[in-house]
Amino acid sequence: LIPVFILGIVCILSSLGAVSNIRKVNKNATQIANGYMNCISDLGDIQKETLLIHQLALSHIVATDFDTMVNLVATIRGEEAVLEEELDKFEKSYVTEGNKKSYNQLVESYEGLKHEIANLMAYSAGGKNEKAYALANGAITEHSNSMQAAIDAIQADVNITDLYHFGRSAREVRHT
């Protein structure tokens, strides 16, 4: 009868250990879903808005009538406001000491992009489409690429930070 009691105690202890491990896994999964996935989703929204603004600016160059140009300017300004809200929301929610430099690069590149798009629209409205295309293929593309590099850096930092919090060291993560 003693072996049966010992076996019962071992079963109870292993069951308690299994429940504890399941709770830890659930907690980690929730943290990934609520933190990491939301962060990546918000970065995707920022990237989408940037591409949309760039496309609208290119549409301004090929617009043939004044009303279309005016409507595109209003649409671009509206999308810029949306992007600025996304950047502010992202800063409040996800910017840490580890990714602050990349976030600042993102914002700085956006400000440059915004300035150059204003120049592009001025050239386009003035009928200087060659200068507008040169600007779109030059400075605007550079700012867009810089924004993408900053987004990639933030995303990499989030990946390393999350894996570190889940029991792997940053050194192990970098070597994988």
PDB file of C-alpha atoms in Angstrom:
ATOM      1  CA  LEU A   1       0.000   0.000   0.000  1.00  0.00           C
ATOM      2  CA  ILE A   2       2.935   2.362   0.635  1.00  0.00           C
ATOM      3  CA  PRO A   3       4.070   2.226  -3.043  1.00  0.00           C
ATOM      4  CA  VAL A   4       0.552   3.242  -4.132  1.00  0.00           C
ATOM      5  CA  PHE A   5       0.620   6.271  -1.798  1.00  0.00           C
ATOM      6  CA  ILE A   6       4.093   7.244  -3.026  1.00  0.00           C
ATOM      7  CA  LEU A   7       2.918   6.900  -6.635  1.00  0.00           C
ATOM      8  CA  GLY A   8      -0.143   9.039  -5.841  1.00  0.00           C
ATOM      9  CA  ILE A   9       2.019  11.754  -4.263  1.00  0.00           C
ATOM     10  CA  VAL A  10       4.382  11.733  -7.268  1.00  0.00           C
ATOM     11  CA  CYS A  11       1.389  12.044  -9.636  1.00  0.00           C
ATOM     12  CA  ILE A  12      -0.004  14.982  -7.662  1.00  0.00           C
ATOM     13  CA  LEU A  13       3.369  16.770  -7.595  1.00  0.00           C
ATOM     14  CA  SER A  14       3.970  16.240 -11.315  1.00  0.00           C
ATOM     15  CA  SER A  15       0.443  17.482 -12.079  1.00  0.00           C
ATOM     16  CA  LEU A  16       1.048  20.628 -10.029  1.00  0.00           C
ATOM     17  CA  GLY A  17       4.334  21.165 -11.885  1.00  0.00           C
ATOM     18  CA  ALA A  18       2.602  20.711 -15.240  1.00  0.00           C
ATOM     19  CA  VAL A  19      -0.117  23.223 -14.325  1.00  0.00           C
ATOM     20  CA  SER A  20       2.549  25.707 -13.257  1.00  0.00           C
ATOM     21  CA  ASN A  21       4.406  25.264 -16.556  1.00  0.00           C
ATOM     22  CA  ILE A  22       1.191  25.681 -18.554  1.00  0.00           C
ATOM     23  CA  ARG A  23       0.497  28.943 -16.719  1.00  0.00           C
ATOM     24  CA  LYS A  24       4.003  30.207 -17.571  1.00  0.00           C
ATOM     25  CA  VAL A  25       3.564  29.285 -21.234  1.00  0.00           C
ATOM     26  CA  ASN A  26       0.157  30.987 -21.312  1.00  0.00           C
ATOM     27  CA  LYS A  27       1.599  34.122 -19.691  1.00  0.00           C
ATOM     28  CA  ASN A  28       4.427  34.234 -22.260  1.00  0.00           C
ATOM     29  CA  ALA A  29       2.035  33.656 -25.166  1.00  0.00           C
ATOM     30  CA  THR A  30      -0.210  36.453 -23.929  1.00  0.00           C
ATOM     31  CA  GLN A  31       2.775  38.762 -23.599  1.00  0.00           C
ATOM     32  CA  ILE A  32       3.864  37.972 -27.144  1.00  0.00           C
ATOM     33  CA  ALA A  33       0.365  38.454 -28.530  1.00  0.00           C
ATOM     34  CA  ASN A  34      -0.341  41.672 -26.675  1.00  0.00           C
ATOM     35  CA  GLY A  35       3.091  43.252 -26.813  1.00  0.00           C
ATOM     36  CA  TYR A  36       5.219  42.019 -29.654  1.00  0.00           C
ATOM     37  CA  MET A  37       2.458  41.438 -32.204  1.00  0.00           C
ATOM     38  CA  ASN A  38       0.836  44.822 -31.527  1.00  0.00           C
ATOM     39  CA  CYS A  39       4.205  46.522 -31.886  1.00  0.00           C
ATOM     40  CA  ILE A  40       4.877  44.782 -35.205  1.00  0.00           C
ATOM     41  CA  SER A  41       1.354  45.631 -36.375  1.00  0.00           C
ATOM     42  CA  ASP A  42       1.843  49.308 -35.509  1.00  0.00           C
ATOM     43  CA  LEU A  43       5.175  49.328 -37.361  1.00  0.00           C
ATOM     44  CA  GLY A  44       3.359  47.861 -40.352  1.00  0.00           C
ATOM     45  CA  ASP A  45       0.775  50.653 -40.164  1.00  0.00           C
ATOM     46  CA  ILE A  46       3.552  53.250 -40.115  1.00  0.00           C
ATOM     47  CA  GLN A  47       5.179  51.608 -43.118  1.00  0.00           C
ATOM     48  CA  LYS A  48       1.836  51.432 -44.981  1.00  0.00           C
ATOM     49  CA  GLU A  49       1.119  55.125 -44.383  1.00  0.00           C
ATOM     50  CA  THR A  50       4.598  56.070 -45.582  1.00  0.00           C
ATOM     51  CA  LEU A  51       4.123  54.137 -48.816  1.00  0.00           C
ATOM     52  CA  LEU A  52       0.675  55.649 -49.329  1.00  0.00           C
ATOM     53  CA  ILE A  53       2.009  59.192 -48.913  1.00  0.00           C
ATOM     54  CA  HIS A  54       4.818  58.434 -51.364  1.00  0.00           C
ATOM     55  CA  GLN A  55       2.327  57.043 -53.920  1.00  0.00           C
ATOM     56  CA  LEU A  56       0.031  60.044 -53.529  1.00  0.00           C
ATOM     57  CA  ALA A  57       2.967  62.382 -54.109  1.00  0.00           C
ATOM     58  CA  LEU A  58       3.802  60.529 -57.325  1.00  0.00           C
ATOM     59  CA  SER A  59       0.145  60.793 -58.343  1.00  0.00           C
ATOM     60  CA  HIS A  60       0.393  64.553 -57.889  1.00  0.00           C
ATOM     61  CA  ILE A  61       3.100  64.681 -60.556  1.00  0.00           C
ATOM     62  CA  VAL A  62       0.964  62.916 -63.146  1.00  0.00           C
ATOM     63  CA  ALA A  63      -2.252  64.778 -62.274  1.00  0.00           C
ATOM     64  CA  THR A  64      -3.469  66.763 -65.261  1.00  0.00           C
ATOM     65  CA  ASP A  65      -5.979  69.200 -63.791  1.00  0.00           C
ATOM     66  CA  PHE A  66      -5.940  71.694 -60.964  1.00  0.00           C
ATOM     67  CA  ASP A  67      -8.821  70.123 -58.993  1.00  0.00           C
ATOM     68  CA  THR A  68      -7.106  66.736 -58.886  1.00  0.00           C
ATOM     69  CA  MET A  69      -3.887  68.355 -57.650  1.00  0.00           C
ATOM     70  CA  VAL A  70      -5.745  70.235 -54.920  1.00  0.00           C
ATOM     71  CA  ASN A  71      -7.551  67.059 -53.840  1.00  0.00           C
ATOM     72  CA  LEU A  72      -4.259  65.150 -53.761  1.00  0.00           C
ATOM     73  CA  VAL A  73      -2.658  67.842 -51.596  1.00  0.00           C
ATOM     74  CA  ALA A  74      -5.563  67.593 -49.139  1.00  0.00           C
ATOM     75  CA  THR A  75      -5.334  63.787 -49.157  1.00  0.00           C
ATOM     76  CA  ILE A  76      -1.560  63.871 -48.593  1.00  0.00           C
ATOM     77  CA  ARG A  77      -1.968  66.294 -45.683  1.00  0.00           C
ATOM     78  CA  GLY A  78      -4.628  64.033 -44.173  1.00  0.00           C
ATOM     79  CA  GLU A  79      -2.403  60.957 -44.499  1.00  0.00           C
ATOM     80  CA  GLU A  80       0.511  62.879 -42.974  1.00  0.00           C
ATOM     81  CA  ALA A  81      -1.698  63.668 -39.963  1.00  0.00           C
ATOM     82  CA  VAL A  82      -2.590  59.973 -39.671  1.00  0.00           C
ATOM     83  CA  LEU A  83       1.090  59.011 -39.845  1.00  0.00           C
ATOM     84  CA  GLU A  84       2.030  61.581 -37.211  1.00  0.00           C
ATOM     85  CA  GLU A  85      -0.653  60.150 -34.902  1.00  0.00           C
ATOM     86  CA  GLU A  86       0.723  56.642 -35.527  1.00  0.00           C
ATOM     87  CA  LEU A  87       4.253  57.828 -34.693  1.00  0.00           C
ATOM     88  CA  ASP A  88       3.083  59.521 -31.482  1.00  0.00           C
ATOM     89  CA  LYS A  89       1.117  56.436 -30.453  1.00  0.00           C
ATOM     90  CA  PHE A  90       4.114  54.222 -31.189  1.00  0.00           C
ATOM     91  CA  GLU A  91       6.447  56.433 -29.155  1.00  0.00           C
ATOM     92  CA  LYS A  92       4.150  56.360 -26.132  1.00  0.00           C
ATOM     93  CA  SER A  93       3.633  52.601 -26.308  1.00  0.00           C
ATOM     94  CA  TYR A  94       6.826  50.964 -27.539  1.00  0.00           C
ATOM     95  CA  VAL A  95       9.860  53.244 -27.551  1.00  0.00           C
ATOM     96  CA  THR A  96      12.494  52.101 -25.075  1.00  0.00           C
ATOM     97  CA  GLU A  97      16.076  53.087 -24.435  1.00  0.00           C
ATOM     98  CA  GLY A  98      17.147  50.286 -26.766  1.00  0.00           C
ATOM     99  CA  ASN A  99      15.198  51.535 -29.778  1.00  0.00           C
ATOM    100  CA  LYS A 100      15.013  55.283 -29.073  1.00  0.00           C
ATOM    101  CA  LYS A 101      17.858  56.039 -31.493  1.00  0.00           C
ATOM    102  CA  SER A 102      16.108  54.124 -34.297  1.00  0.00           C
ATOM    103  CA  TYR A 103      12.804  55.812 -33.499  1.00  0.00           C
ATOM    104  CA  ASN A 104      14.462  59.246 -33.619  1.00  0.00           C
ATOM    105  CA  GLN A 105      15.962  58.305 -37.003  1.00  0.00           C
ATOM    106  CA  LEU A 106      12.481  57.287 -38.164  1.00  0.00           C
ATOM    107  CA  VAL A 107      10.963  60.614 -37.118  1.00  0.00           C
ATOM    108  CA  GLU A 108      13.866  62.614 -38.559  1.00  0.00           C
ATOM    109  CA  SER A 109      13.561  60.780 -41.882  1.00  0.00           C
ATOM    110  CA  TYR A 110       9.814  61.365 -41.886  1.00  0.00           C
ATOM    111  CA  GLU A 111      10.301  65.096 -41.359  1.00  0.00           C
ATOM    112  CA  GLY A 112      12.734  65.147 -44.301  1.00  0.00           C
ATOM    113  CA  LEU A 113      10.273  63.143 -46.410  1.00  0.00           C
ATOM    114  CA  LYS A 114       7.462  65.526 -45.537  1.00  0.00           C
ATOM    115  CA  HIS A 115       9.580  68.546 -46.505  1.00  0.00           C
ATOM    116  CA  GLU A 116      10.659  67.018 -49.814  1.00  0.00           C
ATOM    117  CA  ILE A 117       7.082  66.003 -50.679  1.00  0.00           C
ATOM    118  CA  ALA A 118       6.049  69.620 -50.181  1.00  0.00           C
ATOM    119  CA  ASN A 119       8.820  70.612 -52.604  1.00  0.00           C
ATOM    120  CA  LEU A 120       7.709  67.905 -55.042  1.00  0.00           C
ATOM    121  CA  MET A 121       4.139  69.215 -55.017  1.00  0.00           C
ATOM    122  CA  ALA A 122       5.386  72.757 -55.587  1.00  0.00           C
ATOM    123  CA  TYR A 123       7.439  71.631 -58.602  1.00  0.00           C
ATOM    124  CA  SER A 124       4.543  69.566 -59.902  1.00  0.00           C
ATOM    125  CA  ALA A 125       2.021  72.396 -59.501  1.00  0.00           C
ATOM    126  CA  GLY A 126       4.446  74.719 -61.305  1.00  0.00           C
ATOM    127  CA  GLY A 127       4.681  72.354 -64.263  1.00  0.00           C
ATOM    128  CA  LYS A 128       8.280  71.355 -63.473  1.00  0.00           C
ATOM    129  CA  ASN A 129       7.631  67.628 -63.669  1.00  0.00           C
ATOM    130  CA  GLU A 130      11.257  66.730 -64.454  1.00  0.00           C
ATOM    131  CA  LYS A 131      12.422  68.350 -61.214  1.00  0.00           C
ATOM    132  CA  ALA A 132       9.555  66.674 -59.364  1.00  0.00           C
ATOM    133  CA  TYR A 133      10.502  63.246 -60.737  1.00  0.00           C
ATOM    134  CA  ALA A 134      14.163  63.851 -59.890  1.00  0.00           C
ATOM    135  CA  LEU A 135      13.166  64.749 -56.343  1.00  0.00           C
ATOM    136  CA  ALA A 136      10.911  61.671 -56.089  1.00  0.00           C
ATOM    137  CA  ASN A 137      13.679  59.376 -57.297  1.00  0.00           C
ATOM    138  CA  GLY A 138      16.359  61.122 -55.235  1.00  0.00           C
ATOM    139  CA  ALA A 139      15.762  62.680 -51.842  1.00  0.00           C
ATOM    140  CA  ILE A 140      12.286  61.227 -51.284  1.00  0.00           C
ATOM    141  CA  THR A 141      13.495  57.696 -52.019  1.00  0.00           C
ATOM    142  CA  GLU A 142      16.469  58.223 -49.660  1.00  0.00           C
ATOM    143  CA  HIS A 143      14.164  59.352 -46.865  1.00  0.00           C
ATOM    144  CA  SER A 144      11.821  56.419 -47.502  1.00  0.00           C
ATOM    145  CA  ASN A 145      14.742  53.984 -47.404  1.00  0.00           C
ATOM    146  CA  SER A 146      16.001  55.570 -44.189  1.00  0.00           C
ATOM    147  CA  MET A 147      12.559  55.193 -42.636  1.00  0.00           C
ATOM    148  CA  GLN A 148      12.458  51.537 -43.678  1.00  0.00           C
ATOM    149  CA  ALA A 149      15.908  50.952 -42.163  1.00  0.00           C
ATOM    150  CA  ALA A 150      14.737  52.517 -38.889  1.00  0.00           C
ATOM    151  CA  ILE A 151      11.598  50.342 -38.887  1.00  0.00           C
ATOM    152  CA  ASP A 152      13.740  47.256 -39.494  1.00  0.00           C
ATOM    153  CA  ALA A 153      16.058  48.234 -36.632  1.00  0.00           C
ATOM    154  CA  ILE A 154      13.145  48.753 -34.240  1.00  0.00           C
ATOM    155  CA  GLN A 155      11.669  45.426 -35.278  1.00  0.00           C
ATOM    156  CA  ALA A 156      15.002  43.669 -34.683  1.00  0.00           C
ATOM    157  CA  ASP A 157      15.289  45.302 -31.261  1.00  0.00           C
ATOM    158  CA  VAL A 158      11.784  44.155 -30.345  1.00  0.00           C
ATOM    159  CA  ASN A 159      12.647  40.604 -31.439  1.00  0.00           C
ATOM    160  CA  ILE A 160      15.836  40.537 -29.360  1.00  0.00           C
ATOM    161  CA  THR A 161      14.135  42.126 -26.338  1.00  0.00           C
ATOM    162  CA  ASP A 162      11.199  39.696 -26.402  1.00  0.00           C
ATOM    163  CA  LEU A 163      13.405  36.638 -26.744  1.00  0.00           C
ATOM    164  CA  TYR A 164      15.617  37.891 -23.925  1.00  0.00           C
ATOM    165  CA  HIS A 165      12.588  38.234 -21.649  1.00  0.00           C
ATOM    166  CA  PHE A 166      11.558  34.672 -22.432  1.00  0.00           C
ATOM    167  CA  GLY A 167      14.679  33.080 -21.072  1.00  0.00           C
ATOM    168  CA  ARG A 168      17.229  33.408 -23.857  1.00  0.00           C
ATOM    169  CA  SER A 169      20.095  35.793 -23.507  1.00  0.00           C
ATOM    170  CA  ALA A 170      20.676  38.505 -26.091  1.00  0.00           C
ATOM    171  CA  ARG A 171      23.976  36.826 -26.944  1.00  0.00           C
ATOM    172  CA  GLU A 172      22.210  33.550 -27.811  1.00  0.00           C
ATOM    173  CA  VAL A 173      19.717  35.452 -29.936  1.00  0.00           C
ATOM    174  CA  ARG A 174      22.394  37.239 -31.951  1.00  0.00           C
ATOM    175  CA  HIS A 175      24.109  33.934 -32.739  1.00  0.00           C
ATOM    176  CA  THR A 176      20.921  32.293 -34.009  1.00  0.00           C
TER     177      THR A 176
END
